[in-house]
PDB file of C-alpha atoms in Angstrom:
ATOM      1  CA  ASN A   1     120.666 110.126 106.703  1.00 62.00           C
ATOM      2  CA  ALA A   2     117.941 111.611 109.184  1.00 75.00           C
ATOM      3  CA  GLY A   3     115.318 109.522 107.820  1.00 93.00           C
ATOM      4  CA  VAL A   4     112.107 110.854 108.456  1.00 96.00           C
ATOM      5  CA  THR A   5     111.926 114.151 110.643  1.00 96.00           C
ATOM      6  CA  GLN A   6     108.604 115.960 112.287  1.00 97.00           C
ATOM      7  CA  THR A   7     108.485 118.551 113.736  1.00 96.00           C
ATOM      8  CA  PRO A   8     107.743 120.342 115.934  1.00 96.00           C
ATOM      9  CA  LYS A   9     108.165 117.317 119.028  1.00 96.00           C
ATOM     10  CA  PHE A  10     105.638 119.160 121.090  1.00 96.00           C
ATOM     11  CA  ARG A  11     102.610 121.725 120.840  1.00 96.00           C
ATOM     12  CA  ILE A  12      99.725 122.674 122.660  1.00 96.00           C
ATOM     13  CA  LEU A  13      97.293 124.728 120.700  1.00 96.00           C
ATOM     14  CA  LYS A  14      93.822 126.133 121.873  1.00 97.00           C
ATOM     15  CA  ILE A  15      90.428 125.230 120.517  1.00 97.00           C
ATOM     16  CA  GLY A  16      90.097 126.999 117.565  1.00 96.00           C
ATOM     17  CA  GLN A  17      93.610 127.305 116.291  1.00 97.00           C
ATOM     18  CA  SER A  18      95.613 126.001 113.281  1.00 96.00           C
ATOM     19  CA  MET A  19      98.708 124.638 112.957  1.00 96.00           C
ATOM     20  CA  THR A  20     100.808 122.951 110.364  1.00 97.00           C
ATOM     21  CA  LEU A  21     103.057 119.538 111.618  1.00 98.00           C
ATOM     22  CA  GLN A  22     105.549 119.246 109.535  1.00 98.00           C
ATOM     23  CA  CYS A  23     107.309 115.790 107.912  1.00 98.00           C
ATOM     24  CA  ALA A  24     110.486 115.644 105.632  1.00 97.00           C
ATOM     25  CA  GLN A  25     112.474 112.413 104.624  1.00 97.00           C
ATOM     26  CA  ASP A  26     115.621 111.851 102.610  1.00 95.00           C
ATOM     27  CA  MET A  27     115.147 108.664 101.257  1.00 94.00           C
ATOM     28  CA  ASN A  28     113.395 109.255  98.048  1.00 93.00           C
ATOM     29  CA  HIS A  29     110.736 107.463  99.266  1.00 94.00           C
ATOM     30  CA  ASN A  30     107.342 107.608  97.682  1.00 92.00           C
ATOM     31  CA  TYR A  31     104.936 106.231  99.670  1.00 93.00           C
ATOM     32  CA  MET A  32     104.128 109.001 102.755  1.00 95.00           C
ATOM     33  CA  TYR A  33     101.795 108.383 105.449  1.00 95.00           C
ATOM     34  CA  TRP A  34     100.365 110.212 108.446  1.00 97.00           C
ATOM     35  CA  TYR A  35      98.853 108.807 111.000  1.00 96.00           C
ATOM     36  CA  ARG A  36      97.583 109.756 114.763  1.00 96.00           C
ATOM     37  CA  GLN A  37      97.582 107.385 118.050  1.00 94.00           C
ATOM     38  CA  ASP A  38      95.431 107.720 121.043  1.00 91.00           C
ATOM     39  CA  PRO A  39      95.927 106.117 124.539  1.00 81.00           C
ATOM     40  CA  GLY A  40      95.267 102.339 124.242  1.00 78.00           C
ATOM     41  CA  MET A  41      94.644 102.367 120.560  1.00 83.00           C
ATOM     42  CA  GLY A  42      96.489 100.990 117.478  1.00 86.00           C
ATOM     43  CA  LEU A  43      97.607 103.911 115.494  1.00 92.00           C
ATOM     44  CA  LYS A  44      94.602 105.263 112.582  1.00 94.00           C
ATOM     45  CA  LEU A  45      95.881 106.463 108.939  1.00 94.00           C
ATOM     46  CA  ILE A  46      94.856 109.983 108.885  1.00 96.00           C
ATOM     47  CA  TYR A  47      96.045 110.592 105.064  1.00 96.00           C
ATOM     48  CA  TYR A  48      98.644 109.028 102.647  1.00 94.00           C
ATOM     49  CA  SER A  49     100.131 110.016  99.502  1.00 94.00           C
ATOM     50  CA  VAL A  50     101.770 107.870  96.724  1.00 91.00           C
ATOM     51  CA  GLY A  51     103.997 110.768  95.336  1.00 92.00           C
ATOM     52  CA  ALA A  52     104.315 114.293  94.842  1.00 94.00           C
ATOM     53  CA  GLY A  53     100.884 115.374  93.999  1.00 95.00           C
ATOM     54  CA  ILE A  54      99.109 112.475  94.872  1.00 94.00           C
ATOM     55  CA  THR A  55      97.196 112.625  97.917  1.00 96.00           C
ATOM     56  CA  ASP A  56      93.812 110.660  99.492  1.00 94.00           C
ATOM     57  CA  LYS A  57      92.364 109.921 102.538  1.00 95.00           C
ATOM     58  CA  GLY A  58      93.055 107.414 105.014  1.00 93.00           C
ATOM     59  CA  GLU A  59      90.214 106.492 107.751  1.00 91.00           C
ATOM     60  CA  VAL A  60      90.117 109.230 110.076  1.00 94.00           C
ATOM     61  CA  PRO A  61      90.933 112.340 107.638  1.00 96.00           C
ATOM     62  CA  ASN A  62      87.976 114.677 109.404  1.00 96.00           C
ATOM     63  CA  GLY A  63      89.223 118.024 110.812  1.00 95.00           C
ATOM     64  CA  TYR A  64      92.785 117.696 108.686  1.00 97.00           C
ATOM     65  CA  ASN A  65      94.261 118.348 105.684  1.00 97.00           C
ATOM     66  CA  VAL A  66      97.666 117.558 103.656  1.00 97.00           C
ATOM     67  CA  SER A  67      99.580 118.533 100.847  1.00 96.00           C
ATOM     68  CA  ARG A  68     102.404 116.909  98.755  1.00 97.00           C
ATOM     69  CA  SER A  69     104.274 119.579  96.884  1.00 96.00           C
ATOM     70  CA  THR A  70     107.644 117.415  96.524  1.00 96.00           C
ATOM     71  CA  THR A  71     108.745 113.751  96.860  1.00 96.00           C
ATOM     72  CA  GLU A  72     110.650 114.661 100.203  1.00 97.00           C
ATOM     73  CA  ASP A  73     107.647 116.952 102.497  1.00 97.00           C
ATOM     74  CA  PHE A  74     104.265 115.620 103.539  1.00 98.00           C
ATOM     75  CA  PRO A  75     102.794 118.547 106.241  1.00 98.00           C
ATOM     76  CA  LEU A  76      99.822 117.906 107.796  1.00 98.00           C
ATOM     77  CA  ARG A  77      97.846 120.859 108.525  1.00 97.00           C
ATOM     78  CA  LEU A  78      94.999 121.001 111.388  1.00 96.00           C
ATOM     79  CA  GLU A  79      92.266 123.644 110.892  1.00 89.00           C
ATOM     80  CA  LEU A  80      90.039 124.941 114.013  1.00 93.00           C
ATOM     81  CA  ALA A  81      91.580 122.827 116.498  1.00 95.00           C
ATOM     82  CA  ALA A  82      89.415 120.576 118.560  1.00 96.00           C
ATOM     83  CA  PRO A  83      90.285 118.749 122.075  1.00 95.00           C
ATOM     84  CA  SER A  84      89.489 115.265 120.132  1.00 95.00           C
ATOM     85  CA  GLN A  85      92.845 116.148 117.825  1.00 96.00           C
ATOM     86  CA  THR A  86      94.676 115.801 120.935  1.00 96.00           C
ATOM     87  CA  SER A  87      97.274 112.631 120.141  1.00 96.00           C
ATOM     88  CA  VAL A  88     100.207 111.696 119.092  1.00 96.00           C
ATOM     89  CA  TYR A  89     100.973 112.185 115.274  1.00 98.00           C
ATOM     90  CA  PHE A  90     103.671 109.928 113.536  1.00 97.00           C
ATOM     91  CA  CYS A  91     104.533 110.609 110.090  1.00 97.00           C
ATOM     92  CA  ALA A  92     105.794 107.821 108.016  1.00 96.00           C
ATOM     93  CA  SER A  93     107.290 106.639 104.675  1.00 95.00           C
ATOM     94  CA  SER A  94     107.881 104.255 102.672  1.00 91.00           C
ATOM     95  CA  THR A  95     109.523 102.688  99.396  1.00 86.00           C
ATOM     96  CA  ASN A  96     108.310  99.230  98.548  1.00 73.00           C
ATOM     97  CA  GLY A  97     105.725  98.158 101.474  1.00 64.00           C
ATOM     98  CA  ASN A  98     108.198  96.123 103.371  1.00 67.00           C
ATOM     99  CA  GLY A  99     108.184  98.208 106.018  1.00 81.00           C
ATOM    100  CA  TYR A 100     107.486 101.993 107.284  1.00 90.00           C
ATOM    101  CA  THR A 101     110.441 104.105 108.243  1.00 94.00           C
ATOM    102  CA  PHE A 102     108.448 106.431 111.134  1.00 96.00           C
ATOM    103  CA  GLY A 103     109.500 109.848 112.402  1.00 96.00           C
ATOM    104  CA  SER A 104     110.106 109.898 116.351  1.00 95.00           C
ATOM    105  CA  GLY A 105     106.084 111.961 116.458  1.00 96.00           C
ATOM    106  CA  THR A 106     104.520 115.213 117.781  1.00 97.00           C
ATOM    107  CA  ARG A 107     102.716 115.189 120.908  1.00 96.00           C
ATOM    108  CA  LEU A 108      99.984 117.695 120.044  1.00 96.00           C
ATOM    109  CA  THR A 109      97.653 118.885 123.197  1.00 96.00           C
ATOM    110  CA  VAL A 110      94.335 121.010 122.157  1.00 96.00           C
ATOM    111  CA  VAL A 111      93.218 122.508 125.212  1.00 95.00           C
TER     112      VAL A 111
ATOM    113  CA  ASP B   1      85.594  98.059 113.364  1.00 67.00           C
ATOM    114  CA  GLN B   2      88.990  96.704 114.331  1.00 77.00           C
ATOM    115  CA  GLN B   3      90.099  94.441 112.318  1.00 90.00           C
ATOM    116  CA  VAL B   4      93.627  93.948 113.781  1.00 94.00           C
ATOM    117  CA  LYS B   5      93.175  92.812 117.378  1.00 93.00           C
ATOM    118  CA  GLN B   6      95.511  92.674 120.040  1.00 95.00           C
ATOM    119  CA  ASN B   7      93.847  91.271 123.047  1.00 92.00           C
ATOM    120  CA  SER B   8      96.513  91.371 125.402  1.00 94.00           C
ATOM    121  CA  PRO B   9      97.189  95.267 126.326  1.00 93.00           C
ATOM    122  CA  SER B  10     100.151  93.244 128.670  1.00 96.00           C
ATOM    123  CA  LEU B  11     102.584  91.029 129.464  1.00 96.00           C
ATOM    124  CA  SER B  12     105.533  90.405 131.761  1.00 97.00           C
ATOM    125  CA  VAL B  13     108.005  88.015 131.271  1.00 98.00           C
ATOM    126  CA  GLN B  14     111.149  86.688 133.229  1.00 98.00           C
ATOM    127  CA  GLU B  15     114.600  87.529 131.426  1.00 97.00           C
ATOM    128  CA  GLY B  16     115.768  84.433 129.335  1.00 97.00           C
ATOM    129  CA  ARG B  17     111.937  82.906 129.050  1.00 98.00           C
ATOM    130  CA  ILE B  18     109.878  83.183 126.218  1.00 98.00           C
ATOM    131  CA  SER B  19     107.451  86.165 125.162  1.00 98.00           C
ATOM    132  CA  ILE B  20     104.764  85.229 122.927  1.00 98.00           C
ATOM    133  CA  LEU B  21     102.565  88.233 121.563  1.00 98.00           C
ATOM    134  CA  ASN B  22      99.356  87.414 120.026  1.00 98.00           C
ATOM    135  CA  CYS B  23      97.252  88.891 117.041  1.00 97.00           C
ATOM    136  CA  ASP B  24      94.375  88.274 115.420  1.00 97.00           C
ATOM    137  CA  TYR B  25      92.599  89.745 112.411  1.00 96.00           C
ATOM    138  CA  THR B  26      89.440  89.438 110.752  1.00 95.00           C
ATOM    139  CA  ASN B  27      90.137  89.995 106.737  1.00 92.00           C
ATOM    140  CA  SER B  28      90.858  87.200 104.757  1.00 92.00           C
ATOM    141  CA  MET B  29      92.193  89.494 102.137  1.00 91.00           C
ATOM    142  CA  PHE B  30      95.501  90.462 103.797  1.00 92.00           C
ATOM    143  CA  ASP B  31      98.486  89.276 102.498  1.00 90.00           C
ATOM    144  CA  TYR B  32     101.195  90.320 104.246  1.00 92.00           C
ATOM    145  CA  PHE B  33     101.839  91.219 108.094  1.00 95.00           C
ATOM    146  CA  LEU B  34     104.421  92.935 110.223  1.00 95.00           C
ATOM    147  CA  TRP B  35     105.377  93.335 113.820  1.00 97.00           C
ATOM    148  CA  TYR B  36     106.717  96.892 114.908  1.00 96.00           C
ATOM    149  CA  LYS B  37     108.239  97.979 118.252  1.00 97.00           C
ATOM    150  CA  LYS B  38     107.738 100.868 120.220  1.00 95.00           C
ATOM    151  CA  TYR B  39     109.932 103.027 122.805  1.00 95.00           C
ATOM    152  CA  PRO B  40     108.524 105.665 124.563  1.00 90.00           C
ATOM    153  CA  ALA B  41     108.956 109.185 123.267  1.00 88.00           C
ATOM    154  CA  GLU B  42     110.234 107.449 119.624  1.00 92.00           C
ATOM    155  CA  GLY B  43     108.358 105.924 116.664  1.00 93.00           C
ATOM    156  CA  PRO B  44     107.709 102.645 115.893  1.00 94.00           C
ATOM    157  CA  THR B  45     110.666 100.951 114.283  1.00 94.00           C
ATOM    158  CA  PHE B  46     110.074  97.454 112.170  1.00 93.00           C
ATOM    159  CA  LEU B  47     110.985  94.367 113.453  1.00 96.00           C
ATOM    160  CA  ILE B  48     109.909  91.492 111.371  1.00 96.00           C
ATOM    161  CA  SER B  49     107.478  90.242 108.889  1.00 94.00           C
ATOM    162  CA  ILE B  50     105.718  87.663 107.127  1.00 96.00           C
ATOM    163  CA  SER B  51     103.867  87.349 103.522  1.00 94.00           C
ATOM    164  CA  SER B  52     100.487  85.313 103.763  1.00 93.00           C
ATOM    165  CA  ILE B  53     102.127  82.444 101.478  1.00 94.00           C
ATOM    166  CA  LYS B  54     104.455  81.593 104.754  1.00 96.00           C
ATOM    167  CA  ASP B  55     103.497  80.350 107.833  1.00 96.00           C
ATOM    168  CA  LYS B  56     106.906  80.960 109.785  1.00 97.00           C
ATOM    169  CA  ASN B  57     109.351  83.613 109.330  1.00 97.00           C
ATOM    170  CA  GLU B  58     112.610  83.877 111.777  1.00 97.00           C
ATOM    171  CA  ASP B  59     115.279  86.627 112.711  1.00 96.00           C
ATOM    172  CA  GLY B  60     117.682  86.116 115.079  1.00 97.00           C
ATOM    173  CA  ARG B  61     115.569  86.188 118.898  1.00 98.00           C
ATOM    174  CA  PHE B  62     112.448  86.621 116.869  1.00 98.00           C
ATOM    175  CA  THR B  63     109.927  84.442 115.040  1.00 98.00           C
ATOM    176  CA  VAL B  64     106.768  85.357 114.086  1.00 98.00           C
ATOM    177  CA  PHE B  65     104.057  82.311 113.077  1.00 98.00           C
ATOM    178  CA  LEU B  66     101.311  82.617 110.672  1.00 98.00           C
ATOM    179  CA  ASN B  67      97.843  80.343 110.982  1.00 97.00           C
ATOM    180  CA  LYS B  68      95.897  81.870 108.131  1.00 96.00           C
ATOM    181  CA  SER B  69      93.000  79.335 108.600  1.00 96.00           C
ATOM    182  CA  ALA B  70      92.631  80.664 112.320  1.00 97.00           C
ATOM    183  CA  LYS B  71      93.592  84.283 111.172  1.00 96.00           C
ATOM    184  CA  HIS B  72      96.042  84.262 113.900  1.00 97.00           C
ATOM    185  CA  LEU B  73      99.264  85.482 113.845  1.00 97.00           C
ATOM    186  CA  SER B  74     101.713  85.683 117.077  1.00 98.00           C
ATOM    187  CA  LEU B  75     105.555  87.204 117.724  1.00 98.00           C
ATOM    188  CA  HIS B  76     108.325  85.226 119.966  1.00 98.00           C
ATOM    189  CA  ILE B  77     110.807  86.590 121.592  1.00 98.00           C
ATOM    190  CA  VAL B  78     113.259  83.778 122.408  1.00 97.00           C
ATOM    191  CA  PRO B  79     114.950  84.500 125.192  1.00 97.00           C
ATOM    192  CA  SER B  80     113.542  87.157 125.954  1.00 98.00           C
ATOM    193  CA  GLN B  81     115.776  90.277 127.101  1.00 97.00           C
ATOM    194  CA  PRO B  82     115.201  93.647 129.215  1.00 96.00           C
ATOM    195  CA  GLY B  83     115.926  95.771 126.445  1.00 96.00           C
ATOM    196  CA  ASP B  84     112.852  93.889 124.649  1.00 97.00           C
ATOM    197  CA  SER B  85     110.709  95.935 126.957  1.00 97.00           C
ATOM    198  CA  ALA B  86     108.425  98.139 124.806  1.00 97.00           C
ATOM    199  CA  VAL B  87     105.049  98.168 122.749  1.00 96.00           C
ATOM    200  CA  TYR B  88     104.584  95.961 120.150  1.00 97.00           C
ATOM    201  CA  PHE B  89     101.966  96.346 117.171  1.00 96.00           C
ATOM    202  CA  CYS B  90     101.129  93.937 114.538  1.00 96.00           C
ATOM    203  CA  ALA B  91      99.969  95.405 111.351  1.00 95.00           C
ATOM    204  CA  ALA B  92      98.458  94.116 108.342  1.00 94.00           C
ATOM    205  CA  ILE B  93      98.020  95.155 104.652  1.00 90.00           C
ATOM    206  CA  LEU B  94      95.718  94.223 101.758  1.00 83.00           C
ATOM    207  CA  PRO B  95      97.550  94.266  98.271  1.00 80.00           C
ATOM    208  CA  SER B  96      95.875  97.527  97.181  1.00 74.00           C
ATOM    209  CA  GLY B  97      99.431  98.868  95.920  1.00 73.00           C
ATOM    210  CA  THR B  98      99.058 101.722  98.530  1.00 72.00           C
ATOM    211  CA  TYR B  99     101.145  99.511 101.207  1.00 79.00           C
ATOM    212  CA  LYS B 100      98.325 101.205 103.700  1.00 85.00           C
ATOM    213  CA  TYR B 101      98.473  99.468 106.724  1.00 90.00           C
ATOM    214  CA  ILE B 102      96.184  98.389 109.673  1.00 92.00           C
ATOM    215  CA  PHE B 103      97.755  98.017 113.072  1.00 93.00           C
ATOM    216  CA  GLY B 104      96.682  96.748 116.312  1.00 94.00           C
ATOM    217  CA  THR B 105      96.305  98.095 119.384  1.00 93.00           C
ATOM    218  CA  GLY B 106      99.470  97.185 120.798  1.00 95.00           C
ATOM    219  CA  THR B 107     100.498  95.161 123.305  1.00 96.00           C
ATOM    220  CA  ARG B 108     103.064  96.328 125.901  1.00 96.00           C
ATOM    221  CA  LEU B 109     105.707  93.791 126.612  1.00 98.00           C
ATOM    222  CA  LYS B 110     107.947  94.216 130.389  1.00 98.00           C
ATOM    223  CA  VAL B 111     110.611  91.566 130.907  1.00 97.00           C
ATOM    224  CA  LEU B 112     111.635  91.444 134.092  1.00 96.00           C
ATOM    225  CA  ALA B 113     115.183  91.121 135.359  1.00 91.00           C
TER     226      ALA B 113
END
């Protein structure tokens, strides 16, 4: 049982490049989330999904896009990367709200 | 506007003593609170939770206290162990059905052997 799997673990992007952060869960959870964590800050919600085909914006959605075509996968797309998007990105899933299961994170640096 | 605040960025405690981590919130509509523990290079892991209808929840060495009138919750770890050294986040949730948590900024706990 892998839980929540995030790939890649590390990535360096140049300004203006695009990339997709992958997130997959094998627990049949309906709810999935993307958070970012900046130094000294808490986790900020980027986007979330309550089920396949349904996504919605969180607190800091600008510069990102998501899709949820299956229950298992919730990729996060960065278009035109900017230095402000340098962060650690966490994907999480939940079935009943009583605690998330987090992935191990993707550390992204935009230079 | 930080709705969930952890005002102590770090805390050092001797092994065997009590660790008390604090969290304040501003929105009285929050109905569920959780604590997560995070080790370096790992994702946060769920530790303990409490519903707004309770004032205490205990799980082994970990106890969470909720004071709704003061909009304050705390996590007590007794006795503290070196393996407890991590960053602790409190989180709160509104009764919206989407289970979107709002996280505090975290407190780094260091338990000294």
